[in-house]
Coordinates of C-alpha atoms and ligand atoms in Angstrom, one line a residue:
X124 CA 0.0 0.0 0.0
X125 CA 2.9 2.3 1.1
X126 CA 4.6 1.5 -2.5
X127 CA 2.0 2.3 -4.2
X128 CA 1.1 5.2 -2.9
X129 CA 4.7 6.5 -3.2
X130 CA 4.9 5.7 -6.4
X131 CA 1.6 7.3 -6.8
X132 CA 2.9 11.0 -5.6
X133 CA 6.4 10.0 -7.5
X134 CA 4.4 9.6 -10.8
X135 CA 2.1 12.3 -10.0
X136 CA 5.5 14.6 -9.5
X137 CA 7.2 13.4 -13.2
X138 CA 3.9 14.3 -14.6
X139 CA 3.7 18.0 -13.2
X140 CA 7.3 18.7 -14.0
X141 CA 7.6 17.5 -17.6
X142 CA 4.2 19.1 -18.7
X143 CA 4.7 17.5 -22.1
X144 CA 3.7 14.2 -21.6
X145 CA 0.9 13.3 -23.8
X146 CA -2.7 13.5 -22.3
X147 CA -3.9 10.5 -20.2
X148 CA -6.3 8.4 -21.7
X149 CA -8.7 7.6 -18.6
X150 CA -9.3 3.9 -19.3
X151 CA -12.0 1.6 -18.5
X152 CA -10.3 -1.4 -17.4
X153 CA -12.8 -3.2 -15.1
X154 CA -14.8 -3.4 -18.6
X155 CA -11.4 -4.8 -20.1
X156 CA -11.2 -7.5 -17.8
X157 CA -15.0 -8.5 -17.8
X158 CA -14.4 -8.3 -21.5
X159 CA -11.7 -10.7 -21.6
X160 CA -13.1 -13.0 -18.6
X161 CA -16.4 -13.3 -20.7
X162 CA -15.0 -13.9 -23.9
X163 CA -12.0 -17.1 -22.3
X164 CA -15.4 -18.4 -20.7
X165 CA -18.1 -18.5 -23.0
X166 CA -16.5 -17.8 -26.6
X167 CA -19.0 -17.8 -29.6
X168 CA -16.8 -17.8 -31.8
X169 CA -16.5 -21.2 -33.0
X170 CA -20.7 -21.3 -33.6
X171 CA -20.2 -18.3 -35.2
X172 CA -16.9 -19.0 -37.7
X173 CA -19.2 -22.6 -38.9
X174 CA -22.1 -20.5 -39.6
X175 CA -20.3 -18.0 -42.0
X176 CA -18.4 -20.3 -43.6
X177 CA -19.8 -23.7 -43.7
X178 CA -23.1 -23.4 -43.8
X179 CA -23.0 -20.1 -45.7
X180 CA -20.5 -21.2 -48.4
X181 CA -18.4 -19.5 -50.5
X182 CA -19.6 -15.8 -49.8
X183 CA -18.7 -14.0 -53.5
X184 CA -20.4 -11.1 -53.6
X185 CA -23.7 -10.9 -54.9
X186 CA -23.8 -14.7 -55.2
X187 CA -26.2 -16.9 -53.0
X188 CA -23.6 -17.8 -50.5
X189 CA -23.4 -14.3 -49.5
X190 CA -26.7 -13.8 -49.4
X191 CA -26.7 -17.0 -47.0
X192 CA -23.9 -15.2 -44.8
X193 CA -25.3 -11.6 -44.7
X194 CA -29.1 -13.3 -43.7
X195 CA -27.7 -15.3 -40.9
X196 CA -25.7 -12.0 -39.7
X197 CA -29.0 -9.9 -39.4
X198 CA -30.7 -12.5 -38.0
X199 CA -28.1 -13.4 -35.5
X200 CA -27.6 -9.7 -34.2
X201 CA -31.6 -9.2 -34.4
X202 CA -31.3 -12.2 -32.0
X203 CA -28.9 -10.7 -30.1
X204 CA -31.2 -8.0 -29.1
X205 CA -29.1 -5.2 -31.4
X206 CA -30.9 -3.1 -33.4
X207 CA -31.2 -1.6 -36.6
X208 CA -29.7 -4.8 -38.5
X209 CA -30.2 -5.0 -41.7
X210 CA -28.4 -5.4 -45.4
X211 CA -28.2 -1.8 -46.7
X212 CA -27.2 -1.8 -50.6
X213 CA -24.7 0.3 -51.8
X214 CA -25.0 0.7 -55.3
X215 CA -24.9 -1.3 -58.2
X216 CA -22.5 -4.3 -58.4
X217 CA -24.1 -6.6 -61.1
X218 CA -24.5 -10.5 -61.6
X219 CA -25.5 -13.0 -59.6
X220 CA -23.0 -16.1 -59.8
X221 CA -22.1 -19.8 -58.5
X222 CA -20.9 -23.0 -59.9
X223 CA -23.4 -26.2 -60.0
X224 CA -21.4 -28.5 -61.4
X225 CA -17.6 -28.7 -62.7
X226 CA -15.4 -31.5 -63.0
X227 CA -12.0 -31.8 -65.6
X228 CA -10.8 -34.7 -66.6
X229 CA -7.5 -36.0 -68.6
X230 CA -9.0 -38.3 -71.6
X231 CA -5.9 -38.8 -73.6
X232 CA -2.9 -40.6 -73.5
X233 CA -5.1 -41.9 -70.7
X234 CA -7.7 -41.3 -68.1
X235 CA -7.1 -39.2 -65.1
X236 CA -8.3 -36.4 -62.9
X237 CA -7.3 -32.7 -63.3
X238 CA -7.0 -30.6 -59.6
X239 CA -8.7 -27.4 -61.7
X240 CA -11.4 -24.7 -60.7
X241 CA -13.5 -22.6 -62.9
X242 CA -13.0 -18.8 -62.3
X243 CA -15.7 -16.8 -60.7
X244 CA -18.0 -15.4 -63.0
X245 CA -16.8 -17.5 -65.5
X246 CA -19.8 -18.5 -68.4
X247 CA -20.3 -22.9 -67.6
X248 CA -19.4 -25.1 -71.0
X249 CA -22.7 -25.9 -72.1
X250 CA -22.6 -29.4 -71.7
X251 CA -19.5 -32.0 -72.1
X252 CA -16.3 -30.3 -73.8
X253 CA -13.1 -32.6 -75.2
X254 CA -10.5 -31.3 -77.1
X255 CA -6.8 -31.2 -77.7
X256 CA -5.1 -28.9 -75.3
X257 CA -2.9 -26.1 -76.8
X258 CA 0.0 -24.7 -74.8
X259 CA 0.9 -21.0 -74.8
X260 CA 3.3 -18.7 -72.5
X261 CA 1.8 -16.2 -70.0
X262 CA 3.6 -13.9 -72.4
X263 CA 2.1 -14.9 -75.7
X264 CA -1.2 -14.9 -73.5
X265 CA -1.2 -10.8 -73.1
X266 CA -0.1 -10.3 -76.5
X267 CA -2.9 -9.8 -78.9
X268 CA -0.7 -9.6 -82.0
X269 CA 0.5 -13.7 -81.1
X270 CA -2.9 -14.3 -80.6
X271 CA -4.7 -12.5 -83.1
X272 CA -2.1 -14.5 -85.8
X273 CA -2.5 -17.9 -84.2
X274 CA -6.0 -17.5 -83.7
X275 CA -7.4 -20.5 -86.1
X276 CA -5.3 -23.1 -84.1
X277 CA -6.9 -21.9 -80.7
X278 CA -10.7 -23.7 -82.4
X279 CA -11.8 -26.9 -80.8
X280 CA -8.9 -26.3 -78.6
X281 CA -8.1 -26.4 -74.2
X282 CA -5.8 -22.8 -74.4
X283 CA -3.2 -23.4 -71.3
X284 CA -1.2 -21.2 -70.2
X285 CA 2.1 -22.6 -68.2
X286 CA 5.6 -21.1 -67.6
X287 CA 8.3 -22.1 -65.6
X288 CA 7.7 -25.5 -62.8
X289 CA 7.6 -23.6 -59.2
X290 CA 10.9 -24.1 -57.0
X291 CA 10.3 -26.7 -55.0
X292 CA 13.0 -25.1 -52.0
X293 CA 10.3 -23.3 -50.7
X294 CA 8.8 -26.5 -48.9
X295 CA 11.9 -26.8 -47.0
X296 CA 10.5 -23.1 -45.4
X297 CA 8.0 -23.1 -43.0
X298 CA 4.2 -22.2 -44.5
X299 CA 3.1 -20.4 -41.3
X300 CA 4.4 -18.1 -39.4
X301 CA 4.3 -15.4 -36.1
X302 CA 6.0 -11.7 -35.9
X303 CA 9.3 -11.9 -33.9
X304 CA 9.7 -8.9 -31.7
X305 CA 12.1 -7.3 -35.0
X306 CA 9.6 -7.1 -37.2
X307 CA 7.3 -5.6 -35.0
X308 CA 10.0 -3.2 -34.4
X309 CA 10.4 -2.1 -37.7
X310 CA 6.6 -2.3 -39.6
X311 CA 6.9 -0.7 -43.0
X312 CA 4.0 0.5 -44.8
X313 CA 2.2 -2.7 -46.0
X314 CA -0.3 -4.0 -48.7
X315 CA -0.1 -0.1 -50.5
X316 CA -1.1 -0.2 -53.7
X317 CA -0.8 3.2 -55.4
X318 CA -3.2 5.4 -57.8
X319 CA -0.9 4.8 -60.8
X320 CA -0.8 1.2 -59.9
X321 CA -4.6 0.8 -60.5
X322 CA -4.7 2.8 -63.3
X323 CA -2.4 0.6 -65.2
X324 CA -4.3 -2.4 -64.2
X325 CA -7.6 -0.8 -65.1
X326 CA -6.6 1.5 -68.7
X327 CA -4.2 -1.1 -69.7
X328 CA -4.1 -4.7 -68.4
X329 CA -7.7 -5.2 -67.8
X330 CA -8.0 -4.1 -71.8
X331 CA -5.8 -6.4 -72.6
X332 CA -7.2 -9.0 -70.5
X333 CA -10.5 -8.8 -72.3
X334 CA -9.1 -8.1 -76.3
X335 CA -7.3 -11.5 -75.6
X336 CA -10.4 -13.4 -74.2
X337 CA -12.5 -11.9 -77.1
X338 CA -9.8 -13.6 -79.5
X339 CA -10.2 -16.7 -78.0
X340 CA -14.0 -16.8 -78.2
X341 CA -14.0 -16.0 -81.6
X342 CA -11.3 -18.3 -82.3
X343 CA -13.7 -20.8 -80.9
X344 CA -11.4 -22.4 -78.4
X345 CA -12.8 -24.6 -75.6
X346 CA -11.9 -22.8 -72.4
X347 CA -8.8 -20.5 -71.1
X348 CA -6.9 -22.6 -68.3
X349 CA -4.0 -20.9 -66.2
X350 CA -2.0 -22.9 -64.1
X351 CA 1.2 -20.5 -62.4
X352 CA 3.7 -21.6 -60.6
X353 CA 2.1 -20.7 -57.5
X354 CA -0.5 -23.2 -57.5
X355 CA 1.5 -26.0 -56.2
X356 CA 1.1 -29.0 -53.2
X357 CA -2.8 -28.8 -53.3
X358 CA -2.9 -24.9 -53.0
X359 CA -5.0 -23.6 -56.2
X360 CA -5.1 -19.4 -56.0
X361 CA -8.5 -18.7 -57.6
X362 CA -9.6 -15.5 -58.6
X363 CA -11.6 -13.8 -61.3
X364 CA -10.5 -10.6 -63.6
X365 CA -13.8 -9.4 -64.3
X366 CA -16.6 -10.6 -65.8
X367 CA -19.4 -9.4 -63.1
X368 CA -20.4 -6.1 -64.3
X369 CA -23.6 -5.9 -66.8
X370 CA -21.4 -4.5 -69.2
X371 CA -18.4 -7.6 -69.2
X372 CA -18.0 -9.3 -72.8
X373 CA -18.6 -12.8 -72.3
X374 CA -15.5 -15.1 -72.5
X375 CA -15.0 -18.7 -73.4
X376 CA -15.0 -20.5 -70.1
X377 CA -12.1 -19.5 -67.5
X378 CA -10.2 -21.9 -65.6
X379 CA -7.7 -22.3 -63.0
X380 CA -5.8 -25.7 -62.7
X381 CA -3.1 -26.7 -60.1
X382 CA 0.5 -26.3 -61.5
X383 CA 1.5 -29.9 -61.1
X384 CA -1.1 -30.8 -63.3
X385 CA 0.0 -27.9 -65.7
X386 CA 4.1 -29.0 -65.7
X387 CA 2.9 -32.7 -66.6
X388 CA 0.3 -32.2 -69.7
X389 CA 3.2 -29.6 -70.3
X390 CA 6.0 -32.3 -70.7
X391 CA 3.8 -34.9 -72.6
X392 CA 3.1 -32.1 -74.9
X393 CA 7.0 -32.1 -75.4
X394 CA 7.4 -35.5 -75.9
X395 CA 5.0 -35.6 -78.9
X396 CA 2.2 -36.7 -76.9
X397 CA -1.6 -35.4 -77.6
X398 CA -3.1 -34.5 -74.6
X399 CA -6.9 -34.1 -74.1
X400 CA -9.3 -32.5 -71.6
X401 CA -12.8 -33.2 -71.3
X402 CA -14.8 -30.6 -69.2
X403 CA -18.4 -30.3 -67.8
X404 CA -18.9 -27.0 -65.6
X405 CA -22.5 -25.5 -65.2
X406 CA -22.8 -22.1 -64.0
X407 CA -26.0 -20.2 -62.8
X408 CA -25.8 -16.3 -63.2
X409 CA -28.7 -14.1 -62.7
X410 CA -29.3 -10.4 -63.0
X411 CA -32.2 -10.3 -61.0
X412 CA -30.8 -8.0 -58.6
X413 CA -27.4 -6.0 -59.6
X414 CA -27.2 -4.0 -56.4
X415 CA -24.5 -4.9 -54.0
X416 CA -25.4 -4.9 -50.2
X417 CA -23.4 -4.5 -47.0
X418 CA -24.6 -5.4 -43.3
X419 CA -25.2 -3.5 -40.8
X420 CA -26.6 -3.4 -37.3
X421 CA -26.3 -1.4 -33.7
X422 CA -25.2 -0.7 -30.0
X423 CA -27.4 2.6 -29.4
X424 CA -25.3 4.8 -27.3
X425 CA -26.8 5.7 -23.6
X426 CA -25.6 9.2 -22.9
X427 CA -27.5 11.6 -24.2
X428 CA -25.3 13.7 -25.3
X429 CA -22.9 11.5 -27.3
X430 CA -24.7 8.7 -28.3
X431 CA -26.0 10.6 -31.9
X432 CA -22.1 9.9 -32.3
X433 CA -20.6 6.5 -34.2
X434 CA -17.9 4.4 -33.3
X435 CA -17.7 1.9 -36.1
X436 CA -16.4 -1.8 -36.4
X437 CA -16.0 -3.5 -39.5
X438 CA -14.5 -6.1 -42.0
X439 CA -15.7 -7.5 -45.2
X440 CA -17.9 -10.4 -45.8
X441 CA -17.5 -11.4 -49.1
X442 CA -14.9 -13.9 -50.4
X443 CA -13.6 -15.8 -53.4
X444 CA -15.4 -18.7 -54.5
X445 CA -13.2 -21.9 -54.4
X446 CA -13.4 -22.5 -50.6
X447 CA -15.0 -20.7 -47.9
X448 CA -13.2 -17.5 -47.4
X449 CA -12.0 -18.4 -43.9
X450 CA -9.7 -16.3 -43.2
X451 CA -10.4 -13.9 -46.4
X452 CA -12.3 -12.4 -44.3
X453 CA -14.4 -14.8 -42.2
X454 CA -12.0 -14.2 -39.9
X455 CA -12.7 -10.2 -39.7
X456 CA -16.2 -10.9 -39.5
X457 CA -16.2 -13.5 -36.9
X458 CA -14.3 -11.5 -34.5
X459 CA -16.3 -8.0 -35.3
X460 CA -19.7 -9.7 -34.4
X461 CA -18.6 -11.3 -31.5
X462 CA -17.2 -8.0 -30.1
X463 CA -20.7 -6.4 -30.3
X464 CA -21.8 -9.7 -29.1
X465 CA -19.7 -9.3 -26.3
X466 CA -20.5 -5.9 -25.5
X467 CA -24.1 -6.2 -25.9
X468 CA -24.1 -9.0 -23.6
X469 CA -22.5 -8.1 -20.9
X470 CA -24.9 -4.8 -20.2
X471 CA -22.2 -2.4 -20.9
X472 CA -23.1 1.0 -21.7
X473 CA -21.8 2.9 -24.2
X474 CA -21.6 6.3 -24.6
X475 CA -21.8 7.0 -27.8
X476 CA -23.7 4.3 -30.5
X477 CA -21.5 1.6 -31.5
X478 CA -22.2 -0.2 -35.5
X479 CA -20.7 -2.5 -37.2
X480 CA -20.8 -2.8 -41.2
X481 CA -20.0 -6.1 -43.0
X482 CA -18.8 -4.9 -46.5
X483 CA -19.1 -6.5 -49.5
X484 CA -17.4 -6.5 -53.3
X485 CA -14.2 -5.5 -51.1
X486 CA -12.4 -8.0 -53.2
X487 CA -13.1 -6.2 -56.1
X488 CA -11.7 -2.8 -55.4
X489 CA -13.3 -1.9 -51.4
X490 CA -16.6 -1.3 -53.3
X491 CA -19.0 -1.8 -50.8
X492 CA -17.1 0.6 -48.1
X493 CA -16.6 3.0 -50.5
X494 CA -20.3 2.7 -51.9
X495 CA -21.4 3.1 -48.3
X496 CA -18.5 6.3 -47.5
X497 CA -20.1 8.0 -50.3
X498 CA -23.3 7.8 -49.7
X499 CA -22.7 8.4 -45.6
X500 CA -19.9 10.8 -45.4
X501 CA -18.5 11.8 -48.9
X502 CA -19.2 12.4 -52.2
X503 CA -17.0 10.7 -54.3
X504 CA -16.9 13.2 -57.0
X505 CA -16.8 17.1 -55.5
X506 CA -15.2 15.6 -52.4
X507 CA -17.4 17.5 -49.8
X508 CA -18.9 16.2 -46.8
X509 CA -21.7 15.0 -45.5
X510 CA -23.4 15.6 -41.8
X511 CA -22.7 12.4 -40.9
X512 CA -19.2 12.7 -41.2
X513 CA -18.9 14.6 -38.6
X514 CA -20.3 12.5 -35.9
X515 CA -18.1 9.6 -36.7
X516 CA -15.5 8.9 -33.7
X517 CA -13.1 6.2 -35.5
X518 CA -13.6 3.0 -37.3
X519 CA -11.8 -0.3 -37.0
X520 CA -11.1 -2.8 -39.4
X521 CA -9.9 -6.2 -39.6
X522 CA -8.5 -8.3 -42.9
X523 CA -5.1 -9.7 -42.6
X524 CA -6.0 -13.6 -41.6
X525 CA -6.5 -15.3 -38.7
X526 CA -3.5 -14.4 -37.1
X527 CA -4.0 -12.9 -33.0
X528 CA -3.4 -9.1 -33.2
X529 CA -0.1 -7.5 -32.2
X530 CA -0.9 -4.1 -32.4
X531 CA -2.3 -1.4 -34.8
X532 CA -1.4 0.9 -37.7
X533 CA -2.0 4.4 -36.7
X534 CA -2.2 5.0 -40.1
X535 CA 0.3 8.0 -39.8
X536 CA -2.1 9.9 -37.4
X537 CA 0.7 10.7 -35.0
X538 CA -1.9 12.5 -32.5
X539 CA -3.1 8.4 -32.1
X540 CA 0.3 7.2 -31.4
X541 CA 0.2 7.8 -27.6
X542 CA -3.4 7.6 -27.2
X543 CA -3.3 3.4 -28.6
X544 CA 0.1 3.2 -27.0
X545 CA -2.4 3.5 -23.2
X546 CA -5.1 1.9 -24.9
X547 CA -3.2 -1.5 -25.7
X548 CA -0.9 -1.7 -22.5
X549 CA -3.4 -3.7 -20.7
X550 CA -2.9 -6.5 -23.5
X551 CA 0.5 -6.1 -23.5
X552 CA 0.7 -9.8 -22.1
X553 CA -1.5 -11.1 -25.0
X554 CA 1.1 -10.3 -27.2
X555 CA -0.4 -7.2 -28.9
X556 CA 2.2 -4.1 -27.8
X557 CA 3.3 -2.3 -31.2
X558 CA 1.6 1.0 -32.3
X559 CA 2.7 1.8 -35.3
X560 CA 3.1 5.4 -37.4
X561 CA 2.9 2.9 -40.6
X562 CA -0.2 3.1 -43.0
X563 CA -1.3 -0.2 -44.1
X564 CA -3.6 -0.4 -47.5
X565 CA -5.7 -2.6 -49.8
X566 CA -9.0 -3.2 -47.2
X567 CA -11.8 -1.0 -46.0
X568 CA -10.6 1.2 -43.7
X569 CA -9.0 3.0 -46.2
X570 CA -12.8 4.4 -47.6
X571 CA -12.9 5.9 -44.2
X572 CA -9.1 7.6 -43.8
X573 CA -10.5 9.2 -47.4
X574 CA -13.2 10.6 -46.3
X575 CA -11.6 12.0 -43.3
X576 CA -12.8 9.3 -40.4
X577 CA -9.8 8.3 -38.4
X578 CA -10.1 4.6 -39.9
X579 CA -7.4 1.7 -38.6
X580 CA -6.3 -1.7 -39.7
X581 CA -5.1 -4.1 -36.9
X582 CA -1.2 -5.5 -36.8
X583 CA -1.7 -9.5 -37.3
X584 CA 0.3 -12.4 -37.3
X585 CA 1.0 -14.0 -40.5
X586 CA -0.1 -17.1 -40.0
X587 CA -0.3 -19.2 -43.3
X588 CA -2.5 -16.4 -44.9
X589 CA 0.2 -15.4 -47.4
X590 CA 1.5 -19.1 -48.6
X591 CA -1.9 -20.7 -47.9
X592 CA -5.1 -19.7 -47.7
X593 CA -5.5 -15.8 -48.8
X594 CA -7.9 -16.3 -52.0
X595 CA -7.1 -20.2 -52.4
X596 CA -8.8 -23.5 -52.3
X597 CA -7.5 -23.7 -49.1
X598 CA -9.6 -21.4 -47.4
X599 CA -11.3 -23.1 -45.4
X600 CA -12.4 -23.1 -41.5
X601 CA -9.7 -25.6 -40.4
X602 CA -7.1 -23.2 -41.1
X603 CA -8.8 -20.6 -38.2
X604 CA -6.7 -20.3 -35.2
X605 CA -9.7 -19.8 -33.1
X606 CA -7.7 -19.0 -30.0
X607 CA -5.9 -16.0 -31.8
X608 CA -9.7 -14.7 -33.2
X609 CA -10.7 -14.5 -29.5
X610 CA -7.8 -12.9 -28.4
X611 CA -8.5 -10.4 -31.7
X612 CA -12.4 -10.0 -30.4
X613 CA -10.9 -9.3 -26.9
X614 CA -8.7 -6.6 -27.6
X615 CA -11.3 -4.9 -30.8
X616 CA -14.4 -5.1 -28.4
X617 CA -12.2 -3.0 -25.8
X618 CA -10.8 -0.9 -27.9
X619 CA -14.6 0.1 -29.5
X620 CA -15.8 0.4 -26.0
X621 CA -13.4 2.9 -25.1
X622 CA -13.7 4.6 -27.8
X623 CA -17.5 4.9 -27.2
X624 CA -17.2 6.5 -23.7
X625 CA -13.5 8.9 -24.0
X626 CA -14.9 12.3 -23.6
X627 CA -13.9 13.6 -26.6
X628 CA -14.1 11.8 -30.5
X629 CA -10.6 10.6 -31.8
X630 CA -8.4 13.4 -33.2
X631 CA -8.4 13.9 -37.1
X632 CA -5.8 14.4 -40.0
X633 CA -6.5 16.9 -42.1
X634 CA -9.1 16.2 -44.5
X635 CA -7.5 15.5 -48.5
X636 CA -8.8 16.8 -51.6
X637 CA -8.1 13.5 -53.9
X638 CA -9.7 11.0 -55.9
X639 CA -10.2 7.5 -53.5
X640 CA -7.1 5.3 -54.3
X641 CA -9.5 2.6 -55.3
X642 CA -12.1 4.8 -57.2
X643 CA -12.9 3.0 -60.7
X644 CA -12.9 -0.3 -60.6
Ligands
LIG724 ZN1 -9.7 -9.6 -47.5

């Protein structure tokens, strides 16, 4: 008692005579550690991880598995006793898409199975296709002149593109992995992709893209197969270019088959062999309904004064198609609803209103957190604000994996630096201690740091998201570390909470007068 009091005054003394210590957050920590008790003792998050992701599905936007993930979600925190849940669209996406039926098989020199998966919003085959397969370089597959002058030996034909076999070393590196203390140390600004970087993707590669596919469907080959390097030891990477919006020329059917299987037809093609596919894939696309919906639902805030105020939680709910999006972004998801969960259910009170927003179409350029920023806060176009804009505290985002958090990006705000630095010392001992000036890019938070809402990504372990599961066939929920998503929920439900009763709404950075980095896809 005598120690601490000392230390007390001794403290109390440092304080007074430095005068430029940064302010004291006043923290809440009896609600940390009810937060924390509650969430070791009665977790949801292993009811809630099987309902997003295997009973919902593969959660592509706009197809029927995310409408199976975002029901469940409104249902769940109408359940909960939150209120205003909902799906809220945000604008216009386009199709509706999903795979009934695909299987490849080798036919010739002899019968066996191909590991292959058709692209998302790929058109289906229209019953059984066999044909020779033709062989071409990812090179010669972006160059329309190659194409365009080899175009009558692409008819009747399986176009696959392989390069060079992948390098087999790698296996003797471990797939997963945690941050060591030095790399925490020494964070660099991650994911960033830049304005000119989407431009060129968007004006030039995405024009190729579709001039090359349009060659091959007037050619009248069979289907496009890619099978890179990276798609080796049962890991397929599966992703679509385009091919969603209303306005998307159709394509011959697009295809994505493991490298192994690419390197072998490959060499018998060498040797003088013929090799041939037969396919059968059956897709069902609607455009029923082209708008694109997030979901959202609410904490009300309890003082009177602050709770017309926001603190927001998020992470997007939509995923690629070929597994079950665990940890692209289930994973985000599970651990934002059971925050609110948590917060809801142990009587808390926030201040000021707390809701969360499960995006979608993040995967296709953040459109669904944009799409909702605009409407909300921003226009997208003359840049000024909206009311609402105003009244939002922070918002917090998570979409790195299932890795536990370690800290947070302050997203070069340097007035949050010392304010997260008091916020995260009391889980200092769950491993999360590193608060960041770095800016991290490339997921939704970024809709809000644009439209001037202090908006933060967390710091995660690795895991196996980069070598395994991030937009693979392997995405699936085994490869959730559910003990690192409760530790996340622990630390993002505390952090909301306190942000929901500090006096005053997190500071600002000046507000930017510049086209969203992601605007025009
Ligand atoms: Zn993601």
């Amino acid at each position: 008692m005598k120690y601490i009091k000392l230390n007390f005054i001794f403290g109390a003394l440092l304080f007074a005579s430095t005068g430029s210590y940064a302010q004291q957050e006043v923290i809440d920590t009896a609600a940390f550690s009810r937060i924390r008790k509650a969430e070791l003792s009665s977790s949801q998050i292993p009811q809630i991880a099987h309902y997003l992701t295997d009973v919902s599905g593969p959660r592509l936007t706009n197809s029927p598995g995310y409408a199976r993930a975002a029901s469940w979600a409104v249902a769940t925190m109408k359940k909960w006793g939150m209120t205003n849940a909902a799906t809220e669209p945000w604008g216009t996406f386009g199709k509706q898409w999903e795979v009934q039926d695909f299987s490849m098989m080798m036919r010739a020199p002899y019968n066996a199975q191909i590991r292959a998966y058709p692209n998302p919003w790929s058109p289906g085959s229209t019953g059984l296709l066999q044909g020779e397969v033709m062989i071409i370089t990812s090179a010669q597959a972006i160059d329309t002149v190659y194409l365009n002058s080899h175009a009558t030996g692409f008819k009747g034909k399986f176009v696959l593109v392989t390069g060079e076999a992948a390098d087999y070393k790698k296996d003797f590196e471990p797939s997963a992995e945690r941050l060591a203390d030095t790399a925490l140390a020494n964070l660099k600004d991650t994911y960033m992709v830049s304005r000119s970087m989407i431009d060129m993707y968007t004006t030039k590669y995405l024009k190729i893209f579709k001039t090359a596919d349009r060659i091959l469907k007037n050619a009248g080959a069979l289907a496009f197969i890619s099978a890179g390097r990276s798609n080796v030891n049962g890991t397929v990477f599966v992703q679509g270019r385009y091919g969603y919006k209303l306005t998307d020329p159709e394509t011959v059917p697009q295809v994505t088959m493991a490298s192994e299987d690419g390197q072998k037809i490959k060499r018998l093609i060498q040797s003088g062999q013929k090799v041939e596919l037969a396919m059968s894939f059956t897709d069902k696309t609607s455009t029923e309904d082209t708008n694109g919906y997030n979901v959202v639902g609410e904490i009300p805030g309890t003082d009177p004064k602050l709770k017309s105020q926001l603190v927001m939680l998020g992470g997007h709910l939509d995923s690629w198609q070929a597994a079950t999006g665990a940890t692209d972004n289930a994973a985000g998801c599970i651990v934002m609803l059971e925050a609110v969960r948590l917060l809801d259910s142990l009587g808390l009170k926030p201040k000021r209103t707390i809701r969360i927003a499960l995006w979608s179409g993040e995967e296709q350029g953040l459109l669904g957190s944009f799409g909702y920023v605009k409407s909300h806060f921003r226009d997208g176009v003359k840049f000024t604000v909206k009311p609402e804009q105003a009244k939002v505290s922070a918002y917090f985002n998570l979409d790195n994996g299932t890795g536990k958090i370690r800290g947070i990006f302050a997203q070069n705000n340097e007035k949050m630096k010392p304010i997260f630095e008091q916020w995260l010392k009391p889980f200092n001992d769950l491993g999360a201690t590193t608060v960041t000036m770095a800016n991290t890019g490339s997921t939704d938070h970024l809709a809000f740091d644009w439209a001037g809402i202090p908006g933060f990504q967390f710091v995660q372990d690795p895991i196996d998201y980069e070598t395994r599961t991030h937009h693979s066939n392997m995405d699936d929920y085994d490869h959730l570390m559910i003990d690192d998503l409760k530790q996340a929920a622990i630390i993002v439900a505390s952090f909301v909470y306190q942000a929901s009763i500090r006096p005053e709404m997190l500071p600002r950075k000046p507000l930017v007068n510049e086209t969203f980095v992601f605007d025009g896809f």
